[in-house]
Backbone as a chain_set.jsonl record, in Angstrom:
{"seq": "MKKLLPFILCAAILLAGCSNAASSESSSTTSESSSVASETVSSEETSEPASDSAESESTEEAQTANLESAVAALEEVNPIANPRALDDFSVENELMLTMDNLVAYKGDVTNDQADCGLVFVAQAKDGKAADVEAELQAYKDSLTANDMYAEFADKIAQAKEARIVSNGNYVAIVIASIGGDYAAIDTALETALNF", "coords": {"N": [[-72.921, -77.735, -1.736], [-74.176, -75.267, -1.561], [-74.326, -74.465, -4.241], [-75.967, -76.402, -5.281], [-78.468, -76.044, -4.086], [-79.82, -73.661, -5.228], [-80.196, -74.682, -7.82], [-81.877, -76.904, -7.398], [-84.083, -75.568, -6.314], [-84.836, -73.979, -8.524], [-85.414, -75.983, -10.407], [-87.547, -77.233, -9.115], [-89.391, -75.172, -9.173], [-89.785, -74.895, -11.936], [-90.9, -77.407, -12.442], [-93.188, -77.412, -10.846], [-94.67, -75.471, -11.914], [-96.95, -75.597, -13.876], [-98.961, -76.716, -12.419], [-100.562, -75.1, -10.974], [-102.563, -73.083, -12.112], [-104.31, -71.231, -11.132], [-102.829, -69.833, -9.264], [-101.333, -68.173, -10.824], [-103.17, -66.272, -11.633], [-103.788, -65.128, -9.128], [-101.306, -64.13, -8.547], [-101.068, -62.109, -10.459], [-103.097, -60.42, -9.538], [-102.09, -59.753, -6.999], [-99.763, -58.478, -7.814], [-100.834, -56.264, -9.151], [-102.091, -54.914, -7.031], [-99.859, -54.284, -5.514], [-98.602, -52.549, -7.268], [-100.393, -50.391, -7.324], [-100.274, -49.593, -4.675], [-97.686, -48.616, -4.455], [-97.857, -46.472, -6.051], [-96.957, -46.337, -8.744], [-96.719, -46.19, -12.253], [-97.884, -48.905, -14.047], [-98.167, -51.797, -16.146], [-101.041, -53.921, -16.741], [-100.36, -56.627, -16.787], [-97.569, -57.178, -15.841], [-95.43, -54.901, -15.066], [-93.515, -54.254, -13.068], [-92.763, -52.033, -10.393], [-89.737, -51.861, -8.586], [-89.658, -53.019, -5.237], [-89.668, -50.92, -2.331], [-88.594, -48.666, -3.554], [-89.584, -46.13, -3.724], [-88.575, -43.648, -2.837], [-86.395, -43.252, -4.548], [-87.545, -43.016, -7.002], [-88.167, -40.449, -7.712], [-85.936, -39.426, -8.942], [-85.244, -41.438, -10.687], [-87.181, -42.612, -13.006], [-89.56, -45.128, -13.712], [-89.412, -46.801, -16.743], [-91.717, -48.028, -18.202], [-92.871, -48.42, -20.736], [-90.656, -48.858, -22.385], [-89.688, -51.237, -21.26], [-91.845, -52.97, -21.735], [-91.928, -52.968, -24.565], [-89.441, -54.114, -25.167], [-89.643, -56.684, -23.999], [-91.821, -57.666, -25.47], [-90.703, -57.719, -28.072], [-88.695, -59.631, -27.716], [-90.181, -61.878, -26.934], [-91.561, -62.304, -29.219], [-89.814, -63.651, -30.907], [-89.129, -65.674, -29.252], [-91.363, -67.349, -28.061], [-93.15, -67.786, -25.03], [-94.247, -70.623, -23.498], [-97.345, -71.121, -21.958], [-97.217, -68.709, -20.184], [-95.997, -67.228, -17.141], [-96.21, -64.334, -15.401], [-93.498, -62.527, -14.059], [-93.119, -61.538, -10.702], [-92.448, -59.419, -7.797], [-91.713, -61.277, -5.753], [-90.896, -63.521, -7.257], [-88.769, -62.431, -8.738], [-86.945, -61.755, -6.761], [-86.593, -64.184, -5.327], [-86.505, -66.361, -7.145], [-85.002, -65.518, -9.426], [-83.005, -64.406, -7.99], [-82.311, -61.7, -7.57], [-81.239, -58.49, -6.346], [-83.501, -56.375, -5.059], [-83.194, -53.672, -4.472], [-81.495, -52.748, -6.409], [-82.962, -52.281, -8.635], [-85.11, -50.337, -10.773], [-87.41, -50.858, -12.232], [-89.084, -53.659, -13.861], [-89.862, -56.263, -16.231], [-91.222, -59.349, -17.266], [-91.534, -62.806, -18.3], [-91.922, -66.227, -17.418], [-91.921, -69.651, -18.294], [-94.733, -71.698, -17.501], [-94.874, -74.275, -17.897], [-94.127, -77.592, -17.461], [-92.59, -79.048, -19.225], [-90.928, -77.312, -20.465], [-88.597, -74.495, -20.607], [-88.508, -71.797, -21.044], [-87.693, -68.311, -20.745], [-88.024, -64.849, -20.45], [-86.743, -61.838, -19.504], [-86.498, -58.49, -18.594], [-84.819, -55.851, -17.109], [-84.83, -52.617, -15.63], [-82.234, -51.074, -14.383], [-81.063, -49.283, -11.488], [-79.216, -46.195, -11.618], [-75.834, -46.831, -12.198], [-76.005, -49.466, -11.325], [-76.35, -51.493, -13.16], [-74.311, -53.32, -13.862], [-74.145, -54.823, -11.535], [-76.673, -56.051, -11.507], [-76.456, -57.553, -13.849], [-74.377, -59.294, -13.084], [-75.657, -60.713, -11.036], [-77.674, -61.994, -12.492], [-76.066, -63.613, -14.063], [-75.065, -65.291, -12.072], [-77.45, -66.556, -11.411], [-77.968, -67.921, -13.83], [-75.711, -69.612, -13.828], [-76.365, -71.152, -11.591], [-78.493, -72.621, -12.545], [-77.294, -74.339, -14.294], [-75.379, -75.755, -12.995], [-75.429, -78.384, -12.215], [-75.483, -81.445, -13.678], [-76.701, -83.85, -13.129], [-79.323, -84.749, -13.347], [-80.941, -86.485, -15.571], [-83.454, -86.246, -16.757], [-83.812, -83.541, -17.009], [-82.099, -82.721, -18.946], [-82.425, -81.488, -21.518], [-83.471, -79.017, -20.791], [-81.433, -77.99, -19.198], [-79.427, -77.789, -21.108], [-80.494, -75.758, -22.742], [-80.533, -73.659, -20.861], [-77.805, -73.35, -20.382], [-77.008, -72.016, -22.629], [-78.183, -69.585, -22.308], [-78.861, -66.109, -22.816], [-77.436, -63.133, -21.671], [-77.672, -59.78, -21.624], [-76.708, -56.354, -21.654], [-77.505, -52.872, -21.858], [-76.799, -49.668, -21.344], [-78.799, -48.711, -18.686], [-80.375, -50.93, -18.821], [-80.973, -54.409, -18.541], [-81.059, -57.685, -19.751], [-82.204, -61.087, -19.671], [-82.457, -64.066, -21.461], [-83.79, -67.211, -21.889], [-83.982, -69.703, -24.161], [-86.978, -71.209, -25.281], [-87.843, -74.71, -25.292], [-86.738, -76.153, -28.221], [-86.37, -73.701, -29.263], [-84.746, -70.924, -30.988], [-81.622, -69.723, -30.769], [-80.222, -68.068, -32.492], [-82.128, -66.366, -33.639], [-82.948, -65.109, -31.306], [-80.587, -63.778, -30.566], [-80.426, -61.919, -32.655], [-82.737, -60.409, -32.149], [-82.083, -59.387, -29.644], [-80.093, -57.577, -30.296], [-81.363, -55.213, -30.971], [-83.46, -54.879, -29.162], [-82.947, -53.643, -26.674], [-82.253, -51.081, -27.275], [-82.912, -47.965, -26.627]], "CA": [[-74.319, -77.71, -1.353], [-74.721, -73.949, -1.879], [-74.628, -74.419, -5.666], [-77.027, -77.357, -5.57], [-79.739, -75.546, -3.584], [-80.545, -72.864, -6.223], [-80.603, -75.527, -8.934], [-83.049, -77.684, -6.959], [-85.187, -74.618, -6.208], [-85.258, -73.625, -9.885], [-86.025, -77.17, -11.007], [-88.845, -77.421, -8.467], [-90.28, -74.13, -9.67], [-90.143, -75.259, -13.303], [-91.766, -78.582, -12.412], [-94.45, -77.115, -10.174], [-95.277, -74.352, -12.609], [-98.264, -75.681, -14.503], [-99.939, -77.37, -11.554], [-101.415, -74.143, -10.279], [-102.916, -71.967, -12.978], [-104.989, -70.23, -10.315], [-101.857, -68.985, -8.582], [-100.901, -67.161, -11.78], [-104.143, -65.2, -11.551], [-103.632, -64.426, -7.861], [-100.044, -63.4, -8.668], [-101.35, -60.878, -11.184], [-103.869, -59.568, -8.648], [-101.163, -59.247, -5.998], [-98.865, -57.539, -8.484], [-101.554, -55.03, -9.418], [-102.256, -54.21, -5.758], [-98.542, -53.759, -5.16], [-98.351, -51.401, -8.125], [-101.214, -49.277, -6.881], [-99.769, -49.158, -3.384], [-96.45, -47.848, -4.591], [-98.188, -45.348, -6.919], [-96.102, -46.346, -9.921], [-97.435, -46.598, -13.45], [-97.484, -50.237, -14.477], [-99.13, -52.459, -17.009], [-101.85, -54.885, -16.017], [-99.707, -57.934, -16.683], [-96.541, -56.892, -14.842], [-94.271, -54.062, -15.286], [-93.481, -53.951, -11.655], [-91.711, -51.229, -9.787], [-89.023, -52.591, -7.546], [-90.145, -52.646, -3.923], [-88.861, -50.0, -1.529], [-87.85, -47.731, -4.384], [-90.377, -44.921, -3.861], [-87.761, -42.447, -2.677], [-85.489, -43.048, -5.67], [-88.293, -42.837, -8.235], [-88.203, -39.053, -8.093], [-84.82, -39.192, -9.844], [-85.191, -42.526, -11.662], [-88.548, -42.965, -13.323], [-89.724, -46.418, -14.382], [-89.689, -46.694, -18.179], [-92.501, -49.233, -18.469], [-93.073, -48.604, -22.183], [-89.426, -49.471, -22.896], [-89.637, -52.626, -20.79], [-92.875, -53.73, -22.448], [-91.558, -53.172, -25.969], [-88.315, -55.053, -25.21], [-90.155, -58.03, -23.726], [-92.645, -58.065, -26.622], [-89.804, -58.049, -29.183], [-87.997, -60.883, -27.402], [-91.148, -62.974, -26.921], [-91.985, -62.556, -30.597], [-88.919, -64.675, -31.454], [-89.002, -66.738, -28.243], [-92.649, -67.425, -27.364], [-93.117, -68.48, -23.741], [-95.398, -71.512, -23.355], [-98.079, -70.962, -20.703], [-96.381, -67.764, -19.447], [-96.303, -66.711, -15.8], [-95.536, -63.044, -15.246], [-92.624, -62.453, -12.89], [-93.457, -60.498, -9.739], [-91.354, -59.128, -6.863], [-91.276, -62.5, -5.077], [-90.164, -64.336, -8.236], [-87.52, -61.763, -9.109], [-86.02, -61.826, -5.627], [-86.332, -65.538, -4.845], [-86.179, -67.276, -8.231], [-83.878, -64.964, -10.183], [-82.013, -64.047, -6.966], [-81.869, -60.329, -7.783], [-81.378, -57.541, -5.242], [-84.541, -55.451, -5.477], [-82.713, -52.291, -4.335], [-80.738, -52.383, -7.615], [-83.893, -52.16, -9.755], [-86.153, -49.314, -10.839], [-88.588, -51.588, -12.701], [-88.766, -54.842, -14.651], [-90.982, -56.997, -16.832], [-90.776, -60.616, -17.803], [-92.368, -64.001, -18.202], [-91.261, -67.523, -17.38], [-92.898, -70.68, -18.632], [-95.423, -72.419, -16.447], [-94.997, -75.578, -18.523], [-93.085, -78.466, -16.928], [-91.756, -79.605, -20.291], [-90.219, -76.226, -21.128], [-87.711, -73.715, -19.733], [-88.427, -70.45, -21.594], [-87.671, -67.155, -19.84], [-87.665, -63.535, -20.977], [-86.763, -60.893, -18.391], [-85.775, -57.246, -18.845], [-84.831, -54.993, -15.925], [-84.263, -51.275, -15.668], [-81.431, -50.948, -13.163], [-80.766, -47.935, -11.008], [-77.952, -45.666, -12.138], [-74.629, -47.446, -11.649], [-76.272, -50.814, -10.807], [-76.562, -52.465, -14.246], [-73.291, -54.379, -13.774], [-74.53, -55.687, -10.41], [-77.816, -56.861, -11.958], [-75.919, -58.511, -14.814], [-73.626, -60.307, -12.33], [-76.623, -61.566, -10.327], [-78.303, -62.857, -13.494], [-75.063, -64.622, -14.42], [-75.068, -66.26, -10.964], [-78.683, -67.335, -11.577], [-77.724, -68.825, -14.962], [-74.765, -70.632, -13.358], [-77.05, -72.058, -10.66], [-79.348, -73.52, -13.332], [-76.5, -75.257, -15.093], [-74.275, -76.249, -12.168], [-75.539, -79.798, -11.898], [-76.005, -82.219, -14.814], [-76.996, -85.217, -12.704], [-80.705, -85.14, -13.575], [-81.077, -86.744, -17.009], [-84.764, -85.797, -17.242], [-83.748, -82.112, -17.254], [-80.95, -82.473, -19.828], [-82.734, -80.509, -22.562], [-83.637, -77.709, -20.141], [-80.093, -77.552, -18.777], [-78.717, -77.389, -22.328], [-81.014, -74.445, -23.131], [-80.097, -72.685, -19.853], [-76.364, -73.113, -20.568], [-76.869, -71.077, -23.741], [-78.948, -68.372, -22.006], [-78.227, -64.849, -23.183], [-77.547, -62.022, -20.735], [-77.209, -58.62, -22.374], [-77.048, -55.068, -21.046], [-77.305, -51.657, -22.643], [-77.123, -48.581, -20.425], [-79.38, -49.195, -17.43], [-81.255, -52.066, -19.1], [-80.322, -55.715, -18.542], [-82.011, -58.732, -20.136], [-81.807, -62.494, -19.755], [-83.388, -64.857, -22.265], [-83.539, -68.641, -22.04], [-84.826, -70.161, -25.268], [-87.918, -72.293, -25.037], [-87.404, -75.957, -25.922], [-86.898, -76.047, -29.666], [-86.173, -72.302, -29.643], [-83.624, -70.61, -31.861], [-80.806, -68.659, -30.182], [-79.808, -67.12, -33.537], [-83.199, -65.37, -33.713], [-82.906, -64.364, -30.051], [-79.441, -62.884, -30.664], [-80.803, -60.832, -33.563], [-83.712, -59.561, -31.442], [-81.384, -58.701, -28.551], [-79.284, -56.478, -30.85], [-82.156, -53.981, -31.026], [-84.51, -54.812, -28.142], [-82.602, -52.761, -25.547], [-81.83, -49.775, -27.786], [-83.978, -46.96, -26.405]], "C": [[-74.958, -76.368, -1.703], [-75.098, -73.844, -3.345], [-75.788, -75.335, -6.021], [-78.395, -76.811, -5.171], [-80.463, -74.665, -4.605], [-81.009, -73.693, -7.411], [-81.86, -76.316, -8.574], [-84.268, -76.783, -6.863], [-85.725, -74.267, -7.593], [-85.952, -74.797, -10.57], [-87.416, -77.408, -10.428], [-89.853, -76.397, -8.981], [-90.723, -74.455, -11.09], [-91.118, -76.429, -13.321], [-93.136, -78.278, -11.827], [-95.268, -76.082, -10.93], [-96.69, -74.55, -13.101], [-99.302, -76.363, -13.624], [-100.868, -76.383, -10.884], [-101.696, -72.922, -11.128], [-103.599, -70.862, -12.184], [-104.002, -69.309, -9.625], [-101.326, -67.91, -9.51], [-101.851, -65.972, -11.744], [-103.994, -64.428, -10.254], [-102.338, -63.646, -7.84], [-100.27, -62.085, -9.372], [-102.115, -59.906, -10.314], [-102.977, -58.947, -7.597], [-100.238, -58.212, -6.601], [-99.554, -56.21, -8.725], [-101.76, -54.24, -8.142], [-100.952, -53.564, -5.336], [-98.23, -52.521, -5.975], [-99.123, -50.184, -7.65], [-100.675, -48.723, -5.572], [-98.526, -48.311, -3.508], [-96.609, -46.672, -5.551], [-97.251, -45.218, -8.102], [-96.924, -46.808, -11.111], [-96.939, -47.972, -13.847], [-98.543, -50.815, -15.396], [-99.895, -53.472, -16.191], [-101.112, -56.188, -15.794], [-98.59, -57.931, -15.67], [-95.44, -56.086, -15.447], [-94.073, -53.46, -13.916], [-92.403, -52.956, -11.272], [-91.005, -52.082, -8.761], [-89.506, -52.109, -6.193], [-89.15, -51.743, -3.228], [-88.076, -49.007, -2.373], [-88.578, -46.403, -4.541], [-89.53, -43.669, -3.752], [-86.843, -42.196, -3.853], [-86.239, -42.78, -6.965], [-88.397, -41.38, -8.642], [-87.066, -38.741, -9.061], [-84.731, -40.256, -10.931], [-86.608, -43.04, -11.901], [-88.597, -44.298, -14.077], [-90.132, -46.195, -15.833], [-90.454, -47.931, -18.633], [-92.722, -49.48, -19.958], [-91.848, -49.26, -22.81], [-89.361, -50.942, -22.518], [-90.633, -53.486, -21.559], [-92.486, -53.982, -23.897], [-90.393, -54.156, -26.099], [-88.794, -56.484, -24.998], [-90.991, -58.53, -24.903], [-91.767, -58.481, -27.801], [-89.101, -59.382, -28.952], [-88.951, -62.077, -27.418], [-91.701, -63.262, -28.313], [-91.118, -63.646, -31.231], [-88.729, -65.851, -30.497], [-90.301, -66.824, -27.444], [-92.526, -68.264, -26.088], [-94.394, -69.299, -23.609], [-96.026, -71.314, -21.982], [-97.344, -69.979, -19.778], [-96.922, -67.403, -18.069], [-95.503, -65.425, -15.644], [-94.71, -63.054, -13.964], [-93.037, -61.283, -12.009], [-92.282, -60.301, -8.78], [-90.817, -60.391, -6.197], [-90.43, -63.352, -6.018], [-88.806, -63.741, -8.559], [-86.487, -61.905, -7.991], [-85.636, -63.253, -5.269], [-86.028, -66.565, -5.933], [-84.957, -66.791, -9.004], [-82.744, -64.502, -9.277], [-81.431, -62.649, -7.179], [-82.083, -59.485, -6.528], [-82.344, -56.455, -5.694], [-84.091, -53.993, -5.4], [-81.901, -51.831, -5.534], [-81.65, -52.055, -8.793], [-84.816, -50.955, -9.632], [-87.457, -50.013, -11.212], [-88.127, -52.783, -13.52], [-90.028, -55.381, -15.277], [-90.429, -58.301, -17.361], [-91.762, -61.73, -17.573], [-91.481, -65.229, -18.17], [-92.332, -68.564, -17.7], [-93.486, -71.323, -17.383], [-95.651, -73.862, -16.907], [-93.834, -76.459, -18.068], [-92.129, -78.98, -18.001], [-90.899, -78.542, -20.975], [-89.371, -75.457, -20.119], [-87.618, -72.259, -20.158], [-88.498, -69.354, -20.54], [-87.284, -65.92, -20.646], [-87.82, -62.559, -19.821], [-85.918, -59.682, -18.757], [-85.941, -56.358, -17.617], [-84.263, -53.625, -16.264], [-83.542, -51.102, -14.331], [-81.304, -49.487, -12.768], [-79.43, -47.498, -11.582], [-76.778, -46.32, -11.423], [-74.81, -48.869, -11.151], [-76.446, -51.873, -11.894], [-75.557, -53.615, -14.174], [-73.611, -55.345, -12.638], [-75.68, -56.609, -10.81], [-77.334, -57.927, -12.934], [-75.162, -59.633, -14.1], [-74.574, -61.25, -11.587], [-77.351, -62.487, -11.305], [-77.342, -63.94, -13.97], [-74.994, -65.704, -13.343], [-76.308, -67.151, -11.037], [-78.504, -68.36, -12.699], [-76.789, -69.959, -14.525], [-75.435, -71.633, -12.43], [-77.941, -73.055, -11.407], [-78.553, -74.622, -14.015], [-75.376, -75.927, -14.309], [-74.299, -77.76, -11.976], [-76.197, -80.55, -13.05], [-76.492, -83.611, -14.415], [-78.427, -85.673, -12.959], [-80.958, -85.281, -15.073], [-82.398, -86.225, -17.558], [-84.798, -84.289, -17.516], [-82.665, -81.746, -18.271], [-81.241, -81.417, -20.899], [-82.897, -79.112, -21.977], [-82.283, -77.14, -19.724], [-79.302, -77.08, -19.989], [-79.187, -76.01, -22.792], [-80.531, -73.364, -22.168], [-78.611, -72.363, -19.998], [-76.119, -72.077, -21.659], [-77.59, -69.755, -23.489], [-78.148, -67.118, -22.34], [-78.495, -63.814, -22.093], [-76.892, -60.829, -21.42], [-77.588, -57.354, -21.613], [-76.763, -53.941, -22.019], [-77.74, -50.492, -21.763], [-77.622, -49.152, -19.109], [-80.3, -50.4, -17.622], [-80.438, -53.358, -19.173], [-81.385, -56.76, -18.86], [-81.37, -60.096, -20.016], [-82.893, -63.214, -20.544], [-82.898, -66.298, -22.276], [-84.509, -69.12, -23.115], [-85.755, -71.274, -24.801], [-87.386, -73.544, -25.733], [-87.727, -75.879, -27.413], [-86.702, -74.627, -30.173], [-84.874, -72.095, -30.403], [-82.83, -69.442, -31.285], [-80.317, -67.661, -31.234], [-80.847, -66.001, -33.66], [-83.217, -64.503, -32.459], [-81.756, -63.359, -30.079], [-79.754, -61.675, -31.538], [-81.751, -59.869, -32.863], [-83.03, -58.768, -30.331], [-80.534, -57.526, -29.046], [-80.039, -55.158, -30.845], [-83.134, -53.811, -29.868], [-84.211, -53.832, -27.013], [-82.105, -51.399, -26.005], [-82.974, -48.769, -27.67], [-83.405, -45.564, -26.562]], "O": [[-76.124, -76.314, -2.093], [-76.094, -73.199, -3.674], [-76.519, -75.062, -6.973], [-79.385, -77.085, -5.849], [-81.649, -74.899, -4.841], [-82.086, -73.449, -7.956], [-82.8, -76.384, -9.365], [-85.362, -77.169, -7.275], [-86.937, -74.261, -7.806], [-86.97, -74.614, -11.239], [-88.35, -77.742, -11.156], [-91.022, -76.717, -9.197], [-91.899, -74.309, -11.421], [-92.055, -76.446, -14.119], [-94.138, -78.834, -12.274], [-96.434, -75.852, -10.61], [-97.564, -73.746, -12.777], [-100.432, -76.565, -14.068], [-101.866, -76.783, -10.285], [-101.136, -71.851, -10.893], [-103.48, -69.686, -12.526], [-104.295, -68.132, -9.418], [-100.91, -66.846, -9.05], [-101.425, -64.819, -11.814], [-104.065, -63.199, -10.261], [-102.259, -62.605, -7.188], [-99.741, -61.054, -8.955], [-101.838, -58.707, -10.33], [-103.08, -57.752, -7.321], [-99.955, -57.186, -5.982], [-98.957, -55.15, -8.535], [-101.622, -53.017, -8.151], [-100.938, -52.43, -4.856], [-97.666, -51.556, -5.46], [-98.582, -49.081, -7.58], [-100.627, -47.507, -5.385], [-98.336, -47.374, -2.732], [-95.647, -45.961, -5.84], [-96.801, -44.12, -8.428], [-97.738, -47.723, -10.987], [-95.735, -48.195, -13.972], [-99.685, -50.357, -15.408], [-99.478, -53.847, -15.095], [-101.225, -56.791, -14.727], [-98.683, -58.663, -14.684], [-94.634, -56.569, -16.242], [-94.422, -52.309, -13.657], [-91.275, -53.023, -11.76], [-91.624, -52.94, -8.133], [-89.743, -50.915, -6.012], [-87.949, -51.789, -3.495], [-87.009, -48.551, -1.961], [-88.221, -45.616, -5.418], [-89.743, -42.716, -4.503], [-86.53, -41.041, -4.146], [-85.625, -42.355, -7.944], [-88.687, -41.089, -9.803], [-87.217, -37.872, -9.92], [-84.185, -39.989, -12.002], [-87.154, -43.8, -11.102], [-87.781, -44.557, -14.962], [-91.094, -45.477, -16.109], [-89.921, -48.776, -19.351], [-92.755, -50.63, -20.395], [-91.984, -50.126, -23.674], [-89.023, -51.791, -23.343], [-90.309, -54.595, -21.984], [-92.686, -55.083, -24.409], [-90.359, -54.948, -27.041], [-88.398, -57.391, -25.73], [-90.88, -59.693, -25.291], [-92.049, -59.482, -28.459], [-88.931, -60.169, -29.883], [-88.58, -63.164, -27.861], [-92.247, -64.337, -28.558], [-91.616, -64.47, -31.998], [-88.225, -66.902, -30.893], [-90.341, -66.419, -26.282], [-91.881, -69.313, -26.077], [-95.494, -68.747, -23.606], [-95.332, -71.335, -20.965], [-96.895, -70.371, -18.702], [-98.13, -67.288, -17.861], [-94.276, -65.426, -15.741], [-95.163, -63.527, -12.922], [-93.276, -60.178, -12.496], [-91.241, -60.94, -8.932], [-89.603, -60.565, -6.085], [-89.373, -63.85, -5.63], [-87.81, -64.459, -8.645], [-85.307, -62.145, -8.248], [-84.479, -63.515, -4.941], [-85.348, -67.555, -5.659], [-84.003, -67.54, -9.216], [-81.64, -64.235, -9.753], [-80.234, -62.427, -6.998], [-82.999, -59.741, -5.746], [-82.038, -55.696, -6.613], [-84.557, -53.163, -6.181], [-81.638, -50.636, -5.669], [-81.177, -51.604, -9.836], [-85.249, -50.596, -8.537], [-88.49, -49.786, -10.58], [-86.945, -52.916, -13.838], [-91.135, -54.999, -14.897], [-89.3, -58.355, -17.849], [-92.689, -61.623, -16.771], [-90.428, -65.272, -18.806], [-93.51, -68.365, -17.404], [-92.82, -71.467, -16.358], [-96.506, -74.57, -16.375], [-92.674, -76.1, -18.272], [-90.98, -79.309, -17.704], [-90.216, -78.836, -21.957], [-89.421, -75.732, -18.92], [-86.736, -71.543, -19.684], [-89.256, -69.448, -19.574], [-86.332, -65.947, -21.427], [-88.893, -62.459, -19.225], [-84.769, -59.819, -19.178], [-87.055, -56.139, -17.142], [-83.344, -53.494, -17.073], [-84.176, -50.997, -13.282], [-81.421, -48.583, -13.595], [-78.613, -48.326, -11.984], [-76.733, -46.359, -10.194], [-73.869, -49.444, -10.604], [-76.667, -53.042, -11.576], [-75.924, -54.768, -14.404], [-73.377, -56.547, -12.759], [-75.669, -57.798, -10.494], [-77.76, -59.079, -12.854], [-75.292, -60.799, -14.472], [-74.321, -62.452, -11.517], [-77.616, -63.644, -10.979], [-77.762, -65.063, -14.251], [-74.88, -66.89, -13.654], [-76.235, -68.348, -10.762], [-78.849, -69.53, -12.535], [-77.047, -71.126, -14.817], [-75.121, -72.823, -12.466], [-78.123, -74.189, -10.964], [-79.074, -75.704, -14.281], [-74.519, -76.59, -14.892], [-73.282, -78.351, -11.61], [-77.363, -80.303, -13.358], [-76.678, -84.466, -15.281], [-78.728, -86.857, -12.808], [-81.166, -84.282, -15.762], [-82.458, -85.803, -18.713], [-85.713, -83.808, -18.184], [-82.351, -80.566, -18.433], [-80.406, -80.552, -21.16], [-82.502, -78.128, -22.603], [-82.026, -75.946, -19.884], [-78.585, -76.082, -19.911], [-78.369, -75.182, -23.191], [-80.159, -72.273, -22.601], [-78.199, -71.227, -19.764], [-75.131, -71.344, -21.613], [-77.609, -68.891, -24.365], [-76.929, -67.072, -22.171], [-79.631, -63.64, -21.65], [-75.708, -60.864, -21.755], [-78.655, -57.283, -21.004], [-75.894, -54.045, -22.885], [-78.927, -50.348, -21.469], [-76.952, -49.977, -18.488], [-80.94, -50.84, -16.667], [-79.367, -53.402, -19.778], [-82.482, -56.725, -18.304], [-80.168, -60.26, -20.225], [-84.086, -63.002, -20.327], [-81.75, -66.577, -22.622], [-85.722, -68.956, -22.982], [-85.367, -72.156, -24.034], [-86.574, -73.45, -26.654], [-88.854, -75.576, -27.803], [-86.848, -74.366, -31.367], [-84.017, -72.977, -30.453], [-83.297, -68.303, -31.304], [-80.024, -66.514, -30.895], [-80.49, -64.828, -33.773], [-83.471, -63.301, -32.536], [-81.926, -62.213, -29.662], [-79.393, -60.546, -31.204], [-81.592, -58.653, -32.968], [-83.363, -57.605, -30.103], [-80.284, -56.584, -28.293], [-79.428, -54.095, -30.727], [-83.594, -52.697, -29.619], [-85.136, -53.247, -26.45], [-81.584, -50.634, -25.194], [-83.877, -48.731, -28.505], [-84.129, -44.579, -26.417]]}, "num_chains": 1, "name": "protein.A"}
């Protein structure tokens, strides 16, 4: 039952995604307010600082330019249909990441029910990249743990091939959009996290 719950949650999120375009706008507004409140430099779309990390930011500064360039490079080869920017709530409750392990992150997930595309890059705190990678692997496993829903077969197949890559303090996960090309994603991942 524990393995089924994250899969159902993820499937529900993918299915409910495009029914509320207005929530995407309010998500961006909430994200921007959160950024201002934590006094961290962020992009308008979302290069969010991890919550409750103000005290550690003096030693670990968010590298938003690196995150933005990595996400842009990955989305160039894996365009996200009707993208929804990931915010703190999504990162913690959809991707199941521990926010205390992150300095900053940027990413988009599809808001299209017929697709499954995801591009996410995180800057982990020193010594936490392996933990973030393990949590992303658990997220990937939760998406692919149950093959009983035939209507999601193409999405499950894409999620099974998801790429999780780390380099230094940076960790990325990419799920190819339907019809996407993992060979192109692999090539982009070879350089996207080299800062």
